[in-house]
Amino acid sequence: IDRITFRNGLGLGVYDAMVFDEDILWHGEDVEVGGVHRCLTLPIEYVRQFLPEYSEQILANHLPLSCIWPQRIINAPLNEAGIVGHAIGLALQGLRVGVEIQFSGFVWETAHQIVEAVRIYLEHAGKVNTSIVIFLPYGAGRYIRYHRECEKSLASLIGLVAVDPTTPQKAYDMLRAAFASNKVTLFYMHKGLFNLQGPLVRRHPFQPIERFGIEIMREGTDITVAASGKMVHTALAAADTAEKEGGISAEILDVGVLAPFDPQLLIASVRKTGHFLAVQEEPLRYGTGAEWVATISEKAGFHLVTPPRRIASPNCDHPMPDFSEFYVPSKEKIIQALRDTIKGTEDPDEEL
């Protein structure tokens, strides 16, 4: 497929996974109408060409997958803890369960259930099935409270997988691989990427979900920049501008798998460039960037020319929707951070 949106790439991933594995089912809020973000749908063009028998069931410009599998895509009440608890029971009976938490701000309602699922997997040495894929749409924007947060703290749990795809292809491949795993997978999805377009090759899982790891999105020689989710695209735009205006050659790394974190490519890149900048959307303290900086300080510290740096949202509650654009790291802020990191300019105390 030459061009497809991130959202439709996910939909095709769900469709293909369910076609090839009859043990997969979905359980969550509004999933019978395709989910609030329409990630459990097929685009109208695909339906008319390949599934014309469902054309009359198209809603607006998409077909909910529940029209194809009404017994395998099941609505649930507004009870996130109950949804994930139910998924654990289904998984222990041998099924592979997809769960949609409409917005990641509500994930804390499920925290105990997620922890218990991970413990069950670990206590049985990975010999039981806890295959649960939890959709966690996140990201700043014009959303009300609990709909705009960036909650990635659960990625610190040992025994689960946490991913944050950045392209339609990665979303598709990671989703197929997640359903092939027996672990719990936290599937973060930035809402700002749902309409992002790119090519897609439909294929079977070709590697374990953990091995997607880190990918070099842009090669460079002066500084290494690590990011995940939508921040990868913001960092890429910043790097292009920084090179045109100031001759800075930035290497951009997409940390697609947040947990388990495999830092080898990150370490090799920093040893080459001698400078490191971590970019994250969540607030600065205790974020993913802190883990990346700590790893670099321990494993590549003697290769650093200047201290590593983090750029993130400020340590305060997310502002009201109209002020969202001033909260998350912008292209301009990243460009300035690139310059300051290479120069070794000290961070002002107020940013901490």
Tab-separated table of C-alpha atoms in Angstrom:
chain	number	residue	atom	x	y	z
A	1	ILE	CA	0.000	0.000	0.000
A	2	ASP	CA	1.594	3.257	-1.145
A	3	ARG	CA	-0.080	5.553	1.362
A	4	ILE	CA	-2.227	4.831	4.370
A	5	THR	CA	-2.897	6.660	7.602
A	6	PHE	CA	-1.504	5.531	10.941
A	7	ARG	CA	-5.100	4.900	12.083
A	8	ASN	CA	-5.924	2.695	9.091
A	9	GLY	CA	-2.606	0.881	9.417
A	10	LEU	CA	-3.667	-0.118	12.915
A	11	GLY	CA	-7.077	-1.176	11.614
A	12	LEU	CA	-5.530	-3.407	8.973
A	13	GLY	CA	-3.173	-4.816	11.601
A	14	VAL	CA	-6.113	-5.761	13.806
A	15	TYR	CA	-7.997	-7.186	10.815
A	16	ASP	CA	-5.091	-9.315	9.583
A	17	ALA	CA	-4.297	-10.557	13.085
A	18	MET	CA	-7.916	-11.636	13.642
A	19	VAL	CA	-8.097	-13.334	10.239
A	20	PHE	CA	-5.032	-15.465	10.952
A	21	ASP	CA	-5.727	-16.192	14.625
A	22	GLU	CA	-9.254	-17.063	15.707
A	23	ASP	CA	-8.248	-16.851	19.365
A	24	ILE	CA	-7.947	-13.055	19.206
A	25	LEU	CA	-10.820	-10.960	20.503
A	26	TRP	CA	-11.324	-7.319	21.519
A	27	HIS	CA	-12.949	-5.967	24.633
A	28	GLY	CA	-13.374	-2.322	25.539
A	29	GLU	CA	-15.347	0.881	25.452
A	30	ASP	CA	-17.126	1.631	22.149
A	31	VAL	CA	-15.166	-1.045	20.289
A	32	GLU	CA	-18.314	-2.252	18.539
A	33	VAL	CA	-18.420	1.023	16.598
A	34	GLY	CA	-14.686	0.905	15.879
A	35	GLY	CA	-13.417	2.633	18.997
A	36	VAL	CA	-13.449	6.328	19.791
A	37	HIS	CA	-10.363	6.817	17.586
A	38	ARG	CA	-11.623	4.411	14.860
A	39	CYS	CA	-8.587	2.143	15.208
A	40	LEU	CA	-10.801	-0.952	14.961
A	41	THR	CA	-12.124	-0.109	11.522
A	42	LEU	CA	-11.324	-0.600	7.857
A	43	PRO	CA	-11.250	2.300	5.373
A	44	ILE	CA	-14.126	2.564	2.946
A	45	GLU	CA	-11.926	2.064	-0.126
A	46	TYR	CA	-10.620	-1.255	1.173
A	47	VAL	CA	-14.108	-2.486	2.041
A	48	ARG	CA	-15.558	-1.665	-1.352
A	49	GLN	CA	-12.701	-3.380	-3.158
A	50	PHE	CA	-12.113	-6.470	-1.032
A	51	LEU	CA	-15.168	-6.846	1.225
A	52	PRO	CA	-18.103	-5.582	-0.867
A	53	GLU	CA	-20.544	-7.787	1.047
A	54	TYR	CA	-20.142	-5.392	4.012
A	55	SER	CA	-20.625	-2.180	2.005
A	56	GLU	CA	-24.103	-1.569	3.390
A	57	GLN	CA	-22.745	-1.582	6.958
A	58	ILE	CA	-20.238	1.224	6.374
A	59	LEU	CA	-20.519	4.050	8.896
A	60	ALA	CA	-19.554	7.405	7.344
A	61	ASN	CA	-16.172	6.483	5.809
A	62	HIS	CA	-15.230	3.320	7.668
A	63	LEU	CA	-16.403	-0.187	8.541
A	64	PRO	CA	-16.268	-1.239	12.214
A	65	LEU	CA	-14.582	-4.625	12.492
A	66	SER	CA	-17.425	-5.753	14.752
A	67	CYS	CA	-19.550	-6.008	11.590
A	68	ILE	CA	-17.261	-8.859	10.533
A	69	TRP	CA	-16.765	-10.433	13.976
A	70	PRO	CA	-19.727	-9.470	16.214
A	71	GLN	CA	-18.881	-12.285	18.650
A	72	ARG	CA	-15.196	-11.350	18.943
A	73	ILE	CA	-15.388	-7.564	19.375
A	74	ILE	CA	-17.358	-6.871	22.526
A	75	ASN	CA	-18.401	-3.590	24.093
A	76	ALA	CA	-17.701	-3.044	27.786
A	77	PRO	CA	-19.043	-0.554	30.334
A	78	LEU	CA	-16.979	2.423	31.490
A	79	ASN	CA	-14.940	0.338	33.893
A	80	GLU	CA	-11.268	0.215	32.910
A	81	ALA	CA	-10.293	-1.979	35.866
A	82	GLY	CA	-13.007	-4.471	34.995
A	83	ILE	CA	-12.054	-4.486	31.317
A	84	VAL	CA	-8.421	-5.410	31.980
A	85	GLY	CA	-9.395	-7.820	34.773
A	86	HIS	CA	-11.728	-9.581	32.358
A	87	ALA	CA	-8.931	-9.672	29.759
A	88	ILE	CA	-6.610	-11.426	32.219
A	89	GLY	CA	-9.152	-14.182	32.761
A	90	LEU	CA	-9.691	-14.626	29.031
A	91	ALA	CA	-5.943	-14.743	28.376
A	92	LEU	CA	-5.394	-17.380	31.060
A	93	GLN	CA	-7.966	-19.503	29.204
A	94	GLY	CA	-5.796	-19.356	26.092
A	95	LEU	CA	-7.245	-16.373	24.232
A	96	ARG	CA	-5.331	-13.328	22.990
A	97	VAL	CA	-7.118	-10.178	24.033
A	98	GLY	CA	-7.037	-6.651	22.682
A	99	VAL	CA	-8.192	-3.923	25.057
A	100	GLU	CA	-8.879	-0.303	24.252
A	101	ILE	CA	-8.487	2.242	27.034
A	102	GLN	CA	-9.858	5.282	25.261
A	103	PHE	CA	-7.275	7.688	26.672
A	104	SER	CA	-4.076	6.917	28.564
A	105	GLY	CA	-5.094	9.249	31.389
A	106	PHE	CA	-7.422	6.491	32.563
A	107	VAL	CA	-4.716	3.802	32.659
A	108	TRP	CA	-4.240	4.220	36.411
A	109	GLU	CA	-7.667	2.654	36.915
A	110	THR	CA	-6.109	-0.529	35.486
A	111	ALA	CA	-2.724	-0.376	37.236
A	112	HIS	CA	-3.426	-3.136	39.766
A	113	GLN	CA	-4.721	-5.479	37.078
A	114	ILE	CA	-1.712	-4.834	34.839
A	115	VAL	CA	0.677	-5.485	37.724
A	116	GLU	CA	-1.115	-8.742	38.564
A	117	ALA	CA	-1.001	-9.924	34.936
A	118	VAL	CA	2.742	-9.286	34.825
A	119	ARG	CA	3.246	-11.106	38.151
A	120	ILE	CA	1.308	-14.111	36.893
A	121	TYR	CA	3.531	-14.266	33.827
A	122	LEU	CA	6.759	-13.957	35.834
A	123	GLU	CA	5.762	-16.320	38.644
A	124	HIS	CA	5.059	-19.031	36.078
A	125	ALA	CA	8.375	-18.402	34.300
A	126	GLY	CA	6.620	-17.239	31.162
A	127	LYS	CA	4.857	-20.572	30.670
A	128	VAL	CA	1.346	-19.146	30.910
A	129	ASN	CA	-0.422	-16.957	28.396
A	130	THR	CA	-1.009	-13.363	29.419
A	131	SER	CA	-1.268	-12.058	25.856
A	132	ILE	CA	-3.087	-8.760	26.363
A	133	VAL	CA	-2.559	-5.804	24.040
A	134	ILE	CA	-3.702	-2.569	25.683
A	135	PHE	CA	-4.287	0.391	23.369
A	136	LEU	CA	-3.264	3.586	25.172
A	137	PRO	CA	-3.906	6.686	23.042
A	138	TYR	CA	-1.998	9.595	24.556
A	139	GLY	CA	-0.660	13.022	23.765
A	140	ALA	CA	-1.179	16.698	24.324
A	141	GLY	CA	-3.681	18.666	22.308
A	142	ARG	CA	-7.095	20.246	22.482
A	143	TYR	CA	-8.544	17.664	24.841
A	144	ILE	CA	-10.233	17.774	28.230
A	145	ARG	CA	-8.660	16.385	31.412
A	146	TYR	CA	-7.686	12.674	31.305
A	147	HIS	CA	-7.805	12.841	27.500
A	148	ARG	CA	-4.509	14.666	26.966
A	149	GLU	CA	-2.021	13.095	29.369
A	150	CYS	CA	1.200	11.269	28.537
A	151	GLU	CA	1.361	8.362	30.996
A	152	LYS	CA	4.382	6.108	30.499
A	153	SER	CA	5.364	5.305	34.086
A	154	LEU	CA	4.054	1.736	33.840
A	155	ALA	CA	6.822	1.012	31.332
A	156	SER	CA	9.116	0.548	34.357
A	157	LEU	CA	7.405	-2.736	35.262
A	158	ILE	CA	9.603	-5.786	34.710
A	159	GLY	CA	7.992	-8.436	32.533
A	160	LEU	CA	5.799	-6.410	30.208
A	161	VAL	CA	6.399	-4.781	26.824
A	162	ALA	CA	5.729	-1.092	26.139
A	163	VAL	CA	5.869	0.233	22.587
A	164	ASP	CA	5.261	3.601	20.943
A	165	PRO	CA	5.146	3.298	17.124
A	166	THR	CA	5.734	6.326	14.927
A	167	THR	CA	4.673	5.253	11.402
A	168	PRO	CA	1.843	3.204	9.864
A	169	GLN	CA	4.294	0.389	9.110
A	170	LYS	CA	5.638	0.258	12.641
A	171	ALA	CA	2.142	0.390	14.091
A	172	TYR	CA	1.097	-2.548	11.910
A	173	ASP	CA	4.219	-4.644	12.528
A	174	MET	CA	4.317	-4.006	16.274
A	175	LEU	CA	0.638	-4.844	16.636
A	176	ARG	CA	1.024	-8.149	14.783
A	177	ALA	CA	4.083	-8.994	16.896
A	178	ALA	CA	2.299	-8.006	20.119
A	179	PHE	CA	-0.449	-10.553	19.482
A	180	ALA	CA	2.203	-13.205	18.799
A	181	SER	CA	3.688	-12.596	22.268
A	182	ASN	CA	2.474	-14.142	25.513
A	183	LYS	CA	3.283	-10.968	27.458
A	184	VAL	CA	1.220	-7.933	28.328
A	185	THR	CA	1.894	-5.162	25.793
A	186	LEU	CA	1.209	-1.512	26.534
A	187	PHE	CA	0.573	-0.123	23.060
A	188	TYR	CA	1.039	3.637	23.292
A	189	MET	CA	-0.323	5.631	20.351
A	190	HIS	CA	0.056	9.378	20.020
A	191	LYS	CA	-3.247	10.881	18.970
A	192	GLY	CA	-1.389	13.444	16.893
A	193	LEU	CA	-0.145	10.666	14.597
A	194	PHE	CA	-3.484	9.081	13.699
A	195	ASN	CA	-3.691	10.962	10.385
A	196	LEU	CA	0.021	10.583	9.560
A	197	GLN	CA	0.414	8.882	6.175
A	198	GLY	CA	3.036	6.453	4.943
A	199	PRO	CA	3.558	3.194	3.044
A	200	LEU	CA	2.513	-0.169	4.423
A	201	VAL	CA	3.515	-3.751	3.681
A	202	ARG	CA	1.104	-6.270	5.150
A	203	ARG	CA	3.040	-9.251	6.501
A	204	HIS	CA	3.160	-11.849	9.224
A	205	PRO	CA	5.113	-11.119	12.431
A	206	PHE	CA	8.779	-11.428	11.499
A	207	GLN	CA	10.440	-10.851	14.885
A	208	PRO	CA	9.521	-10.772	18.585
A	209	ILE	CA	7.951	-7.527	19.720
A	210	GLU	CA	10.926	-6.755	21.997
A	211	ARG	CA	13.378	-6.720	19.067
A	212	PHE	CA	11.911	-3.685	17.344
A	213	GLY	CA	14.005	-1.680	19.796
A	214	ILE	CA	15.568	1.534	18.482
A	215	GLU	CA	15.805	2.700	14.868
A	216	ILE	CA	17.987	5.398	13.345
A	217	MET	CA	15.574	7.741	11.562
A	218	ARG	CA	18.210	10.245	10.487
A	219	GLU	CA	21.970	9.812	10.473
A	220	GLY	CA	24.222	12.509	11.868
A	221	THR	CA	27.686	13.142	13.260
A	222	ASP	CA	27.444	16.014	15.772
A	223	ILE	CA	24.793	15.009	18.309
A	224	THR	CA	22.481	12.089	19.117
A	225	VAL	CA	18.808	12.803	19.795
A	226	ALA	CA	16.543	10.113	21.261
A	227	ALA	CA	12.766	10.434	21.229
A	228	SER	CA	9.584	8.396	20.958
A	229	GLY	CA	6.099	8.891	19.546
A	230	LYS	CA	5.252	12.221	17.930
A	231	MET	CA	8.398	13.774	19.403
A	232	VAL	CA	10.399	11.765	16.843
A	233	HIS	CA	8.767	13.729	14.029
A	234	THR	CA	9.244	17.028	15.849
A	235	ALA	CA	12.910	16.180	16.393
A	236	LEU	CA	13.337	15.278	12.713
A	237	ALA	CA	11.930	18.632	11.643
A	238	ALA	CA	14.179	20.409	14.159
A	239	ALA	CA	17.239	18.520	12.911
A	240	ASP	CA	16.576	19.494	9.302
A	241	THR	CA	16.270	23.159	10.221
A	242	ALA	CA	19.302	23.074	12.536
A	243	GLU	CA	21.448	21.642	9.751
A	244	LYS	CA	20.259	24.202	7.195
A	245	GLU	CA	20.663	27.180	9.508
A	246	GLY	CA	23.603	26.186	11.666
A	247	GLY	CA	25.321	23.200	10.091
A	248	ILE	CA	24.449	20.892	12.999
A	249	SER	CA	24.307	17.249	11.942
A	250	ALA	CA	21.907	15.505	14.327
A	251	GLU	CA	21.342	11.761	14.473
A	252	ILE	CA	17.699	11.041	15.385
A	253	LEU	CA	16.827	7.774	17.136
A	254	ASP	CA	13.290	6.454	17.408
A	255	VAL	CA	12.958	4.525	20.681
A	256	GLY	CA	10.040	2.393	19.530
A	257	VAL	CA	10.250	-0.116	22.370
A	258	LEU	CA	10.261	1.636	25.719
A	259	ALA	CA	10.392	-1.619	27.674
A	260	PRO	CA	12.338	-3.792	27.785
A	261	PHE	CA	14.847	-1.087	26.911
A	262	ASP	CA	17.761	-2.217	24.722
A	263	PRO	CA	20.259	0.671	24.717
A	264	GLN	CA	22.997	-0.741	22.487
A	265	LEU	CA	22.223	1.352	19.388
A	266	LEU	CA	21.809	4.457	21.544
A	267	ILE	CA	25.169	3.876	23.229
A	268	ALA	CA	26.920	3.311	19.885
A	269	SER	CA	25.442	6.512	18.465
A	270	VAL	CA	26.541	8.646	21.417
A	271	ARG	CA	30.047	7.172	21.306
A	272	LYS	CA	30.157	8.367	17.692
A	273	THR	CA	28.721	11.878	18.145
A	274	GLY	CA	29.897	12.801	21.646
A	275	HIS	CA	26.711	14.716	22.494
A	276	PHE	CA	23.285	13.558	23.655
A	277	LEU	CA	19.828	15.122	23.876
A	278	ALA	CA	16.747	13.259	25.137
A	279	VAL	CA	13.350	14.557	24.018
A	280	GLN	CA	10.147	13.498	25.751
A	281	GLU	CA	6.563	14.761	25.863
A	282	GLU	CA	5.839	13.753	29.448
A	283	PRO	CA	6.961	16.089	32.262
A	284	LEU	CA	10.692	16.192	32.909
A	285	ARG	CA	11.024	14.354	36.220
A	286	TYR	CA	11.161	10.548	36.239
A	287	GLY	CA	10.413	10.364	32.523
A	288	THR	CA	11.786	8.133	29.778
A	289	GLY	CA	14.478	10.694	29.071
A	290	ALA	CA	15.876	10.246	32.586
A	291	GLU	CA	16.446	6.548	31.890
A	292	TRP	CA	18.125	7.300	28.576
A	293	VAL	CA	20.403	9.941	30.098
A	294	ALA	CA	21.324	7.668	33.028
A	295	THR	CA	22.190	4.865	30.615
A	296	ILE	CA	24.388	7.133	28.513
A	297	SER	CA	26.104	8.563	31.591
A	298	GLU	CA	26.967	5.045	32.762
A	299	LYS	CA	27.803	3.374	29.443
A	300	ALA	CA	29.128	6.201	27.272
A	301	GLY	CA	29.989	8.920	29.763
A	302	PHE	CA	33.681	9.072	28.831
A	303	HIS	CA	32.732	9.669	25.202
A	304	LEU	CA	30.630	12.750	26.007
A	305	VAL	CA	32.151	16.106	25.134
A	306	THR	CA	29.436	18.013	27.018
A	307	PRO	CA	26.896	16.866	29.626
A	308	PRO	CA	23.761	15.118	28.296
A	309	ARG	CA	20.552	17.101	28.317
A	310	ARG	CA	16.797	16.497	28.497
A	311	ILE	CA	14.027	18.575	26.992
A	312	ALA	CA	10.483	17.858	28.093
A	313	SER	CA	7.179	19.338	29.129
A	314	PRO	CA	7.418	21.374	32.350
A	315	ASN	CA	6.804	19.842	35.761
A	316	CYS	CA	3.247	21.035	36.114
A	317	ASP	CA	-0.232	19.869	35.268
A	318	HIS	CA	-1.193	19.970	31.621
A	319	PRO	CA	-2.733	23.383	30.864
A	320	MET	CA	-6.140	24.001	29.403
A	321	PRO	CA	-6.500	23.019	25.730
A	322	ASP	CA	-5.901	26.513	24.313
A	323	PHE	CA	-2.402	26.565	25.831
A	324	SER	CA	-1.324	23.061	24.835
A	325	GLU	CA	1.059	24.227	22.105
A	326	PHE	CA	3.124	26.088	24.719
A	327	TYR	CA	3.411	23.046	26.970
A	328	VAL	CA	5.065	20.307	24.921
A	329	PRO	CA	8.556	20.594	23.393
A	330	SER	CA	8.360	22.459	20.095
A	331	LYS	CA	10.597	22.380	17.047
A	332	GLU	CA	12.088	25.725	18.078
A	333	LYS	CA	12.837	24.539	21.615
A	334	ILE	CA	14.567	21.437	20.302
A	335	ILE	CA	16.690	23.495	17.901
A	336	GLN	CA	17.825	25.687	20.797
A	337	ALA	CA	18.524	22.597	22.912
A	338	LEU	CA	20.653	21.143	20.114
A	339	ARG	CA	22.768	24.296	20.041
A	340	ASP	CA	23.032	24.533	23.832
A	341	THR	CA	23.966	20.858	24.221
A	342	ILE	CA	26.784	21.080	21.698
A	343	LYS	CA	28.056	24.308	23.287
A	344	GLY	CA	27.725	22.872	26.792
A	345	THR	CA	25.519	25.735	27.971
A	346	GLU	CA	24.194	25.082	31.462
A	347	ASP	CA	20.450	24.497	31.962
A	348	PRO	CA	18.701	27.281	33.894
A	349	ASP	CA	17.484	26.111	37.294
A	350	GLU	CA	13.877	27.082	36.598
A	351	GLU	CA	13.550	24.318	33.986
A	352	LEU	CA	14.060	21.673	36.675
